Short mmCIF file of C-alpha atoms and ligand atoms in Angstrom, two decimals:
data_model
loop_
_atom_site.label_atom_id
_atom_site.label_comp_id
_atom_site.label_asym_id
_atom_site.label_seq_id
_atom_site.Cartn_x
_atom_site.Cartn_y
_atom_site.Cartn_z
CA MET S 7 -28.04 157.13 -41.90
CA ASP S 8 -26.92 153.28 -40.92
CA GLN S 9 -29.70 151.76 -38.89
CA PHE S 10 -26.76 151.51 -35.73
CA GLU S 11 -25.79 155.26 -36.49
CA TYR S 12 -26.71 156.21 -32.49
CA ASN S 13 -25.12 153.12 -31.09
CA LYS S 14 -21.73 154.69 -32.73
CA LYS S 15 -22.62 157.42 -29.97
CA VAL S 16 -21.45 155.45 -27.13
CA SER S 17 -19.46 152.99 -28.42
CA GLY S 18 -16.99 152.07 -25.64
CA VAL S 19 -13.32 152.78 -25.52
CA ASP S 20 -12.04 149.93 -24.31
CA LYS S 21 -14.05 147.64 -26.18
CA PRO S 22 -12.64 144.67 -27.88
CA LYS S 23 -11.74 144.42 -31.47
CA LYS S 24 -12.66 140.48 -30.91
CA ILE S 25 -14.49 138.27 -28.29
CA ARG S 26 -13.75 134.95 -27.90
CA VAL S 27 -16.72 133.03 -27.13
CA PHE S 28 -17.05 130.68 -23.66
CA ASP S 29 -20.32 128.92 -24.19
CA THR S 30 -21.34 126.87 -20.92
CA THR S 31 -25.02 125.46 -22.69
CA LEU S 32 -23.52 121.99 -21.28
CA ARG S 33 -23.03 123.31 -18.12
CA ASP S 34 -24.86 125.75 -16.81
CA GLY S 35 -27.69 125.67 -19.50
CA GLU S 36 -27.80 122.09 -18.01
CA GLN S 37 -29.02 123.36 -14.61
CA THR S 38 -31.93 124.69 -16.39
CA PRO S 39 -34.92 122.82 -14.65
CA GLY S 40 -36.48 120.31 -16.53
CA VAL S 41 -32.75 119.15 -18.78
CA ASN S 42 -30.35 116.03 -18.24
CA PHE S 43 -28.59 115.44 -21.15
CA THR S 44 -27.55 112.43 -22.12
CA VAL S 45 -23.77 111.76 -22.93
CA GLU S 46 -24.69 111.50 -26.73
CA ASP S 47 -26.63 114.98 -26.28
CA LYS S 48 -23.51 116.55 -24.84
CA MET S 49 -21.25 115.21 -27.67
CA GLN S 50 -23.92 116.05 -30.12
CA ILE S 51 -23.80 119.58 -28.85
CA ALA S 52 -20.22 120.19 -28.13
CA LYS S 53 -19.43 119.29 -31.93
CA ALA S 54 -21.79 121.53 -32.98
CA LEU S 55 -21.00 124.32 -30.57
CA SER S 56 -17.58 123.65 -32.02
CA GLU S 57 -18.33 124.29 -36.06
CA LEU S 58 -19.89 127.33 -34.42
CA GLY S 59 -16.84 128.41 -33.27
CA VAL S 60 -17.10 129.09 -29.50
CA ASP S 61 -14.02 129.41 -28.49
CA TYR S 62 -14.11 127.97 -25.27
CA ILE S 63 -16.88 124.80 -24.24
CA GLU S 64 -17.69 124.50 -20.87
CA ALA S 65 -18.43 121.01 -20.76
CA GLY S 66 -19.81 120.41 -16.96
CA PHE S 67 -18.86 119.69 -13.67
CA PRO S 68 -16.73 116.31 -13.52
CA VAL S 69 -16.90 115.67 -9.88
CA SER S 70 -21.20 116.11 -9.92
CA SER S 71 -21.46 112.55 -11.26
CA ASP S 72 -20.17 109.69 -12.87
CA GLY S 73 -21.57 110.26 -16.10
CA GLU S 74 -20.59 113.78 -15.95
CA PHE S 75 -17.47 112.70 -15.57
CA GLU S 76 -17.86 110.48 -18.38
CA ALA S 77 -19.55 113.01 -20.88
CA VAL S 78 -16.78 115.77 -20.11
CA LYS S 79 -13.73 112.99 -20.47
CA LYS S 80 -15.68 111.93 -24.19
CA ILE S 81 -15.91 116.08 -25.23
CA ALA S 82 -12.38 116.48 -24.37
CA ASP S 83 -10.92 113.12 -26.50
CA MET S 84 -12.78 114.41 -29.32
CA GLY S 85 -10.16 116.34 -29.96
CA LEU S 86 -13.02 119.32 -31.15
CA LYS S 87 -11.30 123.09 -32.46
CA SER S 88 -12.91 124.86 -28.87
CA GLU S 89 -10.97 124.21 -25.85
CA ILE S 90 -12.48 122.76 -23.22
CA VAL S 91 -13.41 123.71 -19.57
CA GLY S 92 -14.76 121.48 -16.70
CA LEU S 93 -15.63 123.41 -13.48
CA ALA S 94 -14.38 122.65 -10.23
CA ARG S 95 -15.21 124.35 -6.43
CA CYS S 96 -11.78 125.21 -4.51
CA VAL S 97 -12.18 121.69 -3.44
CA GLU S 98 -9.62 119.55 -4.04
CA LYS S 99 -11.13 116.35 -5.39
CA ASP S 100 -12.88 118.93 -8.09
CA ILE S 101 -10.01 120.26 -9.20
CA ALA S 102 -8.45 116.39 -9.71
CA ALA S 103 -11.79 115.06 -11.22
CA ALA S 104 -11.82 118.35 -13.63
CA ALA S 105 -8.20 117.31 -14.72
CA ASP S 106 -8.83 113.32 -14.84
CA ALA S 107 -11.65 114.35 -17.35
CA GLY S 108 -8.15 115.70 -19.33
CA VAL S 109 -9.98 118.84 -20.43
CA ASP S 110 -7.72 122.12 -20.89
CA MET S 111 -8.46 124.27 -18.25
CA ILE S 112 -10.64 124.46 -14.84
CA HIS S 113 -13.27 126.95 -14.21
CA ILE S 114 -12.77 127.53 -10.65
CA PHE S 115 -15.41 129.23 -8.20
CA ILE S 116 -15.64 130.72 -5.10
CA GLY S 117 -18.51 132.58 -3.55
CA THR S 118 -16.92 135.91 -2.84
CA SER S 119 -20.32 138.23 -1.71
CA PRO S 120 -21.15 138.52 2.06
CA THR S 121 -24.27 136.41 1.52
CA HIS S 122 -22.66 133.16 0.38
CA ARG S 123 -19.78 133.96 2.76
CA LYS S 124 -22.23 134.21 5.30
CA TYR S 125 -24.65 131.65 4.25
CA LYS S 126 -23.43 129.67 1.84
CA LEU S 127 -19.95 128.59 2.84
CA GLU S 128 -19.67 129.96 6.66
CA MET S 129 -16.27 131.15 5.95
CA THR S 130 -14.53 134.61 6.86
CA LYS S 131 -13.18 136.78 3.85
CA GLU S 132 -10.12 136.05 4.72
CA GLU S 133 -10.88 132.44 4.86
CA VAL S 134 -12.15 132.80 1.59
CA VAL S 135 -9.08 133.86 -0.38
CA LYS S 136 -7.33 131.99 1.61
CA LYS S 137 -8.82 128.59 -0.20
CA ALA S 138 -8.94 130.27 -3.28
CA ARG S 139 -5.45 130.60 -3.64
CA GLU S 140 -4.66 127.45 -2.60
CA SER S 141 -6.97 126.01 -5.01
CA ILE S 142 -5.90 127.84 -7.61
CA GLY S 143 -1.85 126.86 -6.38
CA PHE S 144 -3.00 123.15 -6.90
CA ALA S 145 -4.72 123.29 -10.47
CA LYS S 146 -1.32 125.18 -11.60
CA GLU S 147 0.52 122.86 -10.05
CA ILE S 148 -0.70 120.06 -11.88
CA GLY S 149 -0.34 121.47 -14.89
CA PHE S 150 -3.45 123.24 -15.25
CA LYS S 151 -4.86 126.57 -16.98
CA VAL S 152 -7.32 128.58 -14.81
CA HIS S 153 -10.31 130.41 -15.47
CA PHE S 154 -11.16 132.06 -12.03
CA SER S 155 -14.86 133.23 -10.56
CA PRO S 156 -15.59 135.00 -7.97
CA GLU S 157 -19.26 134.07 -7.34
CA ASP S 158 -21.85 136.79 -7.30
CA ALA S 159 -18.95 139.39 -8.12
CA CYS S 160 -21.89 141.96 -8.33
CA ARG S 161 -22.63 141.48 -4.53
CA THR S 162 -19.47 141.48 -3.60
CA GLU S 163 -18.24 144.68 -1.89
CA PHE S 164 -16.22 146.34 -4.30
CA PRO S 165 -12.50 146.38 -2.29
CA TYR S 166 -13.04 142.79 -1.35
CA LEU S 167 -13.48 142.14 -5.05
CA VAL S 168 -10.51 143.69 -6.15
CA GLU S 169 -8.31 141.99 -3.24
CA VAL S 170 -9.82 139.09 -4.72
CA CYS S 171 -8.71 139.37 -8.20
CA ARG S 172 -5.59 140.64 -7.32
CA MET S 173 -4.99 137.34 -5.44
CA ALA S 174 -6.10 135.99 -8.61
CA GLN S 175 -3.89 137.79 -10.63
CA GLU S 176 -0.58 137.03 -8.64
CA MET S 177 -1.67 133.07 -8.41
CA LYS S 178 -1.39 133.70 -12.50
CA VAL S 179 -4.63 132.58 -13.73
CA GLU S 180 -5.63 133.05 -17.12
CA HIS S 181 -9.03 134.90 -17.23
CA ILE S 182 -10.54 136.04 -14.09
CA ASN S 183 -14.76 135.83 -15.11
CA ILE S 184 -16.94 138.38 -13.46
CA PRO S 185 -20.53 136.45 -12.84
CA ASP S 186 -23.72 137.99 -11.95
CA THR S 187 -24.99 135.28 -10.30
CA VAL S 188 -28.68 136.73 -9.41
CA GLY S 189 -28.86 139.13 -12.51
CA VAL S 190 -28.69 142.13 -10.19
CA MET S 191 -27.05 144.35 -12.43
CA THR S 192 -27.97 147.03 -15.18
CA PRO S 193 -25.90 147.56 -18.54
CA ALA S 194 -24.79 150.63 -16.93
CA ALA S 195 -23.66 149.53 -13.75
CA MET S 196 -22.21 146.50 -15.63
CA GLY S 197 -20.21 148.74 -17.53
CA TRP S 198 -19.06 150.74 -14.65
CA LEU S 199 -17.86 147.88 -12.64
CA ILE S 200 -15.55 146.34 -15.86
CA SER S 201 -14.31 149.66 -16.29
CA ALA S 202 -13.54 149.93 -12.20
CA LEU S 203 -11.95 146.29 -12.41
CA LYS S 204 -9.63 146.49 -15.24
CA LYS S 205 -8.42 149.67 -13.84
CA GLU S 206 -7.48 147.10 -10.83
CA VAL S 207 -5.92 143.89 -12.91
CA GLN S 208 -4.89 143.54 -16.55
CA VAL S 209 -5.60 139.93 -16.75
CA PRO S 210 -8.21 139.42 -19.29
CA LEU S 211 -11.92 139.62 -17.96
CA ALA S 212 -15.07 137.04 -18.68
CA VAL S 213 -18.36 137.98 -17.71
CA HIS S 214 -21.53 135.58 -16.82
CA CYS S 215 -24.94 137.44 -16.48
CA HIS S 216 -27.59 135.97 -15.56
CA ASN S 217 -31.31 136.79 -16.66
CA ASP S 218 -33.45 137.23 -13.18
CA PHE S 219 -34.68 141.06 -14.63
CA GLY S 220 -34.45 140.36 -18.46
CA MET S 221 -30.86 141.96 -18.65
CA ALA S 222 -28.40 139.32 -19.08
CA SER S 223 -27.74 140.00 -22.50
CA ALA S 224 -27.84 143.04 -22.33
CA ASN S 225 -25.48 143.41 -19.67
CA THR S 226 -23.23 141.19 -21.16
CA ILE S 227 -22.82 143.50 -24.06
CA ALA S 228 -22.02 146.44 -21.80
CA ALA S 229 -19.52 144.29 -20.00
CA VAL S 230 -17.87 143.44 -23.11
CA MET S 231 -18.30 147.25 -24.36
CA ALA S 232 -16.52 148.48 -21.01
CA GLY S 233 -13.51 145.53 -22.06
CA ALA S 234 -14.35 142.12 -20.81
CA SER S 235 -13.56 140.39 -23.78
CA ILE S 236 -14.46 136.42 -22.57
CA PRO S 237 -18.71 136.40 -22.28
CA HIS S 238 -20.20 133.50 -21.25
CA VAL S 239 -22.98 132.49 -22.84
CA THR S 240 -25.75 129.72 -23.78
CA VAL S 241 -27.71 128.69 -26.25
CA ASN S 242 -31.33 129.55 -26.12
CA GLY S 243 -30.16 131.66 -23.00
CA LEU S 244 -31.05 128.36 -20.68
CA GLY S 245 -29.32 128.15 -17.63
CA GLU S 246 -30.17 128.34 -14.09
CA ARG S 247 -33.72 130.20 -12.85
CA ALA S 248 -34.05 132.85 -15.94
CA GLY S 249 -31.40 131.63 -17.60
CA ASN S 250 -27.87 132.67 -19.06
CA ALA S 251 -26.78 135.51 -21.18
CA ASP S 252 -27.98 134.33 -24.58
CA MET S 253 -25.50 132.86 -27.33
CA GLU S 254 -27.33 134.24 -29.96
CA GLN S 255 -28.15 137.72 -28.67
CA VAL S 256 -24.72 138.54 -27.12
CA VAL S 257 -22.88 137.73 -30.66
CA LEU S 258 -25.00 139.16 -32.73
CA GLY S 259 -25.12 142.26 -30.66
CA CYS S 260 -21.52 142.64 -30.27
CA LYS S 261 -20.92 142.18 -33.92
CA LEU S 262 -23.57 143.79 -35.53
CA ILE S 263 -24.98 146.67 -33.73
CA HIS S 264 -21.31 147.25 -32.39
CA GLY S 265 -18.79 145.88 -34.76
CA ILE S 266 -16.74 143.64 -32.36
CA ASP S 267 -16.02 140.54 -34.05
CA SER S 268 -16.30 136.85 -33.02
CA ASN S 269 -15.38 133.56 -34.41
CA ILE S 270 -18.70 132.13 -34.38
CA LYS S 271 -20.24 131.51 -38.08
CA PRO S 272 -23.95 133.35 -38.41
CA LYS S 273 -24.72 130.91 -40.41
CA LYS S 274 -24.98 127.61 -38.00
CA ILE S 275 -26.92 130.22 -34.99
CA TRP S 276 -29.98 128.95 -36.29
CA SER S 277 -29.30 125.17 -36.95
CA THR S 278 -28.13 125.36 -33.68
CA SER S 279 -30.47 126.39 -31.76
CA ARG S 280 -33.09 124.13 -32.76
CA LEU S 281 -30.45 121.30 -31.96
CA VAL S 282 -30.64 122.54 -28.56
CA GLU S 283 -33.98 123.13 -28.50
CA ARG S 284 -34.45 119.67 -29.50
CA LEU S 285 -31.45 117.71 -27.19
CA SER S 286 -32.81 119.93 -24.24
CA GLY S 287 -36.62 120.04 -24.43
CA ILE S 288 -36.93 123.03 -23.70
CA ARG S 289 -38.98 125.20 -26.73
CA VAL S 290 -37.69 128.58 -27.83
CA MET S 291 -40.33 131.44 -27.22
CA PRO S 292 -41.94 131.79 -30.58
CA ASN S 293 -41.21 135.76 -29.92
CA PHE S 294 -37.59 134.99 -27.99
CA PRO S 295 -35.18 137.36 -30.57
CA ILE S 296 -33.44 135.92 -33.82
CA VAL S 297 -34.44 132.46 -32.92
CA GLY S 298 -37.65 132.69 -31.97
CA ALA S 299 -40.25 130.91 -34.36
CA ASN S 300 -41.55 134.32 -35.01
CA ALA S 301 -38.55 136.39 -34.94
CA PHE S 302 -38.43 136.70 -39.17
CA ALA S 303 -42.17 136.09 -39.27
CA HIS S 304 -44.28 139.14 -40.74
CA LYS S 305 -48.38 139.27 -39.77
CA SER S 306 -49.37 142.81 -40.39
CA GLY S 307 -50.48 144.04 -44.18
CA VAL S 308 -48.59 147.08 -44.02
CA HIS S 309 -45.66 145.03 -42.24
CA VAL S 310 -45.56 141.86 -45.19
CA HIS S 311 -45.90 145.01 -48.08
CA GLY S 312 -43.15 147.09 -46.58
CA VAL S 313 -41.04 143.78 -46.37
CA LEU S 314 -41.79 142.53 -49.51
CA LYS S 315 -40.70 145.50 -51.08
CA LYS S 316 -37.41 146.06 -49.54
CA ALA S 317 -36.97 143.32 -46.42
CA ALA S 318 -35.13 146.33 -44.29
CA VAL S 319 -38.19 148.57 -43.77
CA TYR S 320 -38.93 145.78 -40.87
CA GLU S 321 -35.91 143.39 -40.70
CA PRO S 322 -32.55 144.52 -38.90
CA ILE S 323 -31.15 141.20 -39.65
CA LYS S 324 -31.35 139.48 -42.29
CA PRO S 325 -32.55 135.54 -41.85
CA GLU S 326 -30.21 133.89 -44.16
CA TYR S 327 -27.65 135.84 -42.32
CA VAL S 328 -28.43 133.56 -39.27
CA GLY S 329 -29.26 130.24 -41.57
CA THR S 330 -33.08 130.60 -41.94
CA LYS S 331 -35.87 132.35 -43.53
CA ARG S 332 -38.38 134.97 -43.72
CA HIS S 333 -42.08 133.59 -43.13
CA ILE S 334 -45.45 135.40 -44.32
CA VAL S 335 -48.14 134.87 -41.81
CA LEU S 336 -51.53 134.12 -43.31
CA GLY S 337 -54.17 136.43 -41.39
CA LYS S 338 -57.07 138.79 -40.97
CA LEU S 339 -54.19 141.73 -41.65
CA ILE S 340 -52.75 139.65 -44.66
CA GLY S 341 -52.53 141.98 -47.81
CA SER S 342 -52.87 140.72 -51.72
CA ALA S 343 -48.77 141.30 -52.08
CA ALA S 344 -47.73 138.96 -49.49
CA VAL S 345 -51.10 136.37 -51.33
CA LYS S 346 -49.50 136.76 -54.09
CA GLU S 347 -45.80 136.50 -52.53
CA LYS S 348 -47.25 133.81 -50.94
CA LEU S 349 -48.86 131.54 -54.02
CA LYS S 350 -45.53 132.30 -56.01
CA ASP S 351 -43.89 129.79 -53.66
CA LEU S 352 -46.21 127.13 -54.12
CA GLY S 353 -45.95 127.86 -57.48
CA ILE S 354 -49.95 128.44 -58.19
CA LYS S 355 -50.80 130.82 -60.96
CA ALA S 356 -53.47 133.86 -60.24
CA SER S 357 -54.60 136.92 -61.55
CA GLU S 358 -54.68 140.34 -59.73
CA SER S 359 -58.69 140.16 -59.25
CA GLU S 360 -58.40 136.01 -58.24
CA ILE S 361 -55.48 137.23 -55.63
CA LYS S 362 -57.91 139.54 -54.52
CA ASP S 363 -60.79 136.91 -53.57
CA ILE S 364 -58.50 134.20 -52.07
CA THR S 365 -57.16 137.68 -49.94
CA SER S 366 -60.94 138.24 -49.13
CA LYS S 367 -62.05 134.16 -48.35
CA ILE S 368 -58.27 134.03 -45.87
CA LYS S 369 -59.56 137.17 -43.84
CA ASP S 370 -63.38 135.67 -43.58
CA LEU S 371 -61.37 132.43 -42.40
CA ALA S 372 -59.64 134.69 -39.93
CA ASP S 373 -62.65 136.63 -38.77
CA LYS S 374 -64.16 133.44 -37.94
CA GLY S 375 -61.43 132.49 -35.61
CA LYS S 376 -59.74 129.85 -38.02
CA LYS S 377 -56.08 129.27 -38.10
CA VAL S 378 -55.11 129.63 -41.92
CA THR S 379 -51.84 127.45 -43.05
CA GLU S 380 -49.77 127.49 -46.07
CA GLU S 381 -51.26 124.33 -46.66
CA ASP S 382 -55.03 126.09 -46.27
CA LEU S 383 -54.11 128.98 -48.95
CA ALA S 384 -53.15 126.10 -51.38
CA ALA S 385 -56.74 124.25 -51.00
CA ILE S 386 -57.85 127.95 -50.91
CA ALA S 387 -56.46 128.99 -53.86
CA GLN S 388 -57.37 125.37 -55.97
CA ASP S 389 -61.07 125.67 -54.85
CA LEU S 390 -61.65 128.92 -56.08
CA LEU S 391 -59.27 128.92 -59.33
CA GLY S 392 -61.24 125.92 -60.34
CA LYS S 393 -58.36 123.23 -60.04
CA VAL S 394 -59.72 121.29 -57.20
CA GLY S 395 -59.55 117.47 -58.13
CA LYS S 396 -57.37 118.08 -60.45
CA LYS S 397 -54.40 117.50 -58.39
CA ARG S 398 -53.75 114.67 -56.04
CA ARG S 399 -50.94 114.40 -53.50
CA THR S 400 -47.95 111.91 -53.95
CA VAL S 401 -48.74 109.96 -50.41
CA GLU S 402 -52.47 109.67 -49.50
CA LEU S 403 -53.77 108.28 -46.02
CA LYS S 404 -55.84 105.18 -47.17
CA ASP S 405 -56.20 103.13 -43.61
CA MET S 406 -54.10 102.29 -40.69
CA SER S 407 -54.46 100.84 -37.58
CA LEU S 408 -52.14 100.46 -34.42
CA HIS S 409 -51.80 97.35 -31.91
CA LEU S 410 -50.88 98.07 -28.13
CA GLU S 411 -50.08 95.73 -25.85
CA LEU S 412 -48.91 96.20 -21.77
CA GLY S 413 -44.86 95.55 -22.23
CA LYS S 414 -44.95 95.22 -25.98
CA ARG S 415 -43.61 97.45 -28.51
CA PRO S 416 -46.69 98.98 -30.54
CA ILE S 417 -47.10 97.98 -34.32
CA ALA S 418 -48.55 99.68 -36.65
CA SER S 419 -50.23 98.85 -40.04
CA VAL S 420 -50.54 101.31 -42.85
CA ALA S 421 -52.21 101.48 -46.20
CA LEU S 422 -50.85 103.98 -48.43
CA PHE S 423 -51.59 105.59 -52.07
CA VAL S 424 -47.90 106.67 -53.37
CA LYS S 425 -48.25 107.96 -56.38
CA GLY S 426 -51.75 106.51 -57.03
CA LYS S 427 -50.70 102.79 -55.99
CA GLU S 428 -51.33 101.31 -53.06
CA LYS S 429 -48.58 100.20 -50.39
CA TYR S 430 -49.00 98.74 -46.70
CA ALA S 431 -46.54 98.24 -44.34
CA LYS S 432 -46.70 97.50 -40.44
CA GLU S 433 -43.53 98.68 -37.92
CA SER S 434 -43.19 98.78 -34.74
CA GLY S 435 -41.89 101.60 -32.56
CA VAL S 436 -40.80 102.89 -28.78
CA GLY S 437 -44.01 104.39 -29.10
CA PRO S 438 -47.69 104.15 -30.99
CA VAL S 439 -46.46 107.73 -32.89
CA ASP S 440 -42.91 106.07 -33.68
CA ALA S 441 -44.42 102.17 -34.83
CA THR S 442 -46.99 104.63 -37.07
CA LEU S 443 -44.52 107.04 -38.61
CA ASN S 444 -41.97 103.85 -39.34
CA ALA S 445 -44.89 102.17 -40.67
CA ILE S 446 -45.75 105.01 -42.98
CA ARG S 447 -41.81 105.66 -43.91
CA ALA S 448 -41.83 101.58 -44.99
CA ALA S 449 -45.08 101.91 -46.46
CA VAL S 450 -43.77 104.90 -48.76
CA GLY S 451 -40.44 103.26 -49.16
CA ASP S 452 -38.14 106.09 -49.20
CA LYS S 453 -34.99 105.55 -46.64
CA ASP S 454 -33.66 109.16 -46.76
CA ILE S 455 -36.97 110.38 -45.56
CA GLN S 456 -35.75 111.78 -41.92
CA LEU S 457 -38.09 113.61 -38.61
CA ASP S 458 -35.61 116.03 -37.63
CA GLU S 459 -37.86 117.69 -34.64
CA TYR S 460 -41.17 116.92 -33.92
CA HIS S 461 -43.14 119.47 -31.45
CA LEU S 462 -46.42 118.75 -29.99
CA ASP S 463 -49.08 121.25 -28.41
CA ALA S 464 -52.43 120.87 -26.25
CA ILE S 465 -54.91 123.15 -27.96
CA THR S 466 -56.90 124.27 -24.77
CA GLY S 467 -56.38 121.12 -21.65
CA GLY S 468 -57.79 118.02 -21.00
CA SER S 469 -57.04 114.45 -22.62
CA ASN S 470 -59.86 115.44 -25.34
CA ALA S 471 -57.79 118.60 -25.89
CA LEU S 472 -56.65 119.10 -29.58
CA ALA S 473 -53.01 118.13 -30.50
CA ASP S 474 -51.10 120.35 -32.84
CA VAL S 475 -48.24 118.70 -33.89
CA SER S 476 -45.26 120.76 -35.79
CA ILE S 477 -42.41 118.61 -37.41
CA ARG S 478 -39.54 119.39 -39.75
CA VAL S 479 -38.69 116.52 -42.40
CA SER S 480 -35.80 116.33 -44.19
CA LYS S 481 -34.23 114.04 -47.37
CA ASN S 482 -30.96 114.38 -48.55
CA GLY S 483 -30.30 118.38 -47.24
CA ASP S 484 -33.97 119.12 -48.29
CA SER S 485 -35.66 120.12 -45.40
CA THR S 486 -39.41 121.02 -45.13
CA MET S 487 -41.71 122.05 -41.76
CA ALA S 488 -45.44 120.13 -41.90
CA ARG S 489 -48.02 120.59 -39.62
CA ALA S 490 -51.65 118.85 -38.52
CA VAL S 491 -53.77 119.28 -35.61
CA HIS S 492 -56.29 116.56 -34.61
CA GLU S 493 -58.56 115.41 -31.72
CA ASP S 494 -56.26 112.62 -31.52
CA VAL S 495 -52.22 112.76 -31.08
CA VAL S 496 -51.03 109.98 -33.28
CA MET S 497 -53.26 110.99 -35.98
CA ALA S 498 -52.22 114.07 -36.28
CA SER S 499 -48.52 113.01 -35.93
CA VAL S 500 -49.43 110.86 -38.94
CA LEU S 501 -51.35 113.56 -41.17
CA ALA S 502 -47.73 116.41 -40.18
CA PHE S 503 -45.88 114.07 -41.55
CA ILE S 504 -47.77 113.07 -44.64
CA ASN S 505 -48.06 116.77 -45.59
CA GLY S 506 -44.54 116.91 -44.55
CA VAL S 507 -43.61 113.86 -47.02
CA ASN S 508 -45.80 115.22 -50.12
CA ARG S 509 -43.64 118.14 -49.63
CA LEU S 510 -40.39 116.51 -49.78
CA MET S 511 -41.93 114.47 -52.66
CA LYS S 512 -43.26 117.31 -54.95
O1 LIG X 601 -23.79 131.81 -11.72
C1 LIG X 601 -22.55 132.06 -11.43
O2 LIG X 601 -21.97 132.72 -10.36
C2 LIG X 601 -21.85 130.27 -11.68
C3 LIG X 601 -20.63 130.55 -11.22
C4 LIG X 601 -20.21 129.19 -11.08
C5 LIG X 601 -19.67 130.73 -12.36
O3 LIG X 601 -22.30 129.80 -12.57
ZN1 LIG X 602 -24.35 130.97 -13.73
#
């Protein structure tokens, strides 16, 4: 039996063979509280989205600020494969700004629900239709394609929504987007609405679902199953309030569960998610589907044993398919099969009885509330196998000092043992962590070592909290994660960086 067998019983009659993905990470995604992309960030993300295979990139809302205009213009000038879209209200200066930014298509929206008409726009139904007609007409007159949204469509009276959509069709818009602006729909209701609208208008339909009830991705997939062919999505589900439909979930839900194709290259999903996580500063929840740190992690002995025998036992998606790897978590639920596999990864040979001893040691530590990492496993194994002290790490910290002065760049000096030889370096940086890592890189003498990701978590609160630093470092395409915990943030960063460098230089 196919793992998605039951889903075939409800396959939509109107479902498209292929969806065209409309990514709004750079517009609605940037509306996430706390997110402010620079022009360079936006360009970097746009390039990644285009390489990922997104069909439309909503690059921003050009009229909203000079910086936003510049970002959209620069993205439009990048010559990307994706079509570039700019947002505009039904206001001439908005449409003119999007046009001046050189986008391929203008996304024009106006609120149509009773709430939006009465409280936001203070307009009658007729006034809204007139305004929308004039605005679409203006954009068309100056030669632009139009993606039209009756904002808050999912709280708009159906006959009036049909009237607005028919007007947009008459005005020859390219697409009509149906936004669930405040995320009130369910998959069944969304399917019904799209099917009903498809009987009234022939223009290709898009959907834009918000996640207020946690159903944005499911609603989007239901809309696609009912015949909407242009799902709006954001990377990591970023967006206003609880966010938008998540790109990863929608694309893989359509493709793997329902057999609906897209131009997305699944192998690039993980790296795109990491890039957006880093540039947005919004950390993906560990238990987030597909791109969360735990999405392909297995902890209990039963699960680990199963997955090591056959991945499909506990994995509906192969981690390699989205460009990542499986993780076996070490803890009190660990079994010897997982320990054996981990030791193999670390290049450590052990007999069955030694593996049993190592497994009990890990369980012991976990029972005492200790977090056992892969590094600890190597240490435990070397200890139990009597190899302690024989293997020296390539890079060891001997000493370090930091000089901080108000208004000046911090300066760090480090002394390291690199392959047993003492090396010194002194470097400055934008902050103490940056200065110290620059000094380590200089002392190691390998300019190719890059710090790709850096995450800091405070364990417990207060200024004496433990700092938990996880990083990703790479060298000439080889990359590795490393982690360290210390009561001082700079030391935790230094130890994590040295751990990572040791792994790269192994
Ligand atoms: O949520 C929404 O309705 C929007 C519109 C601009 C489409 O973001
Ligand atoms: Zn939105």
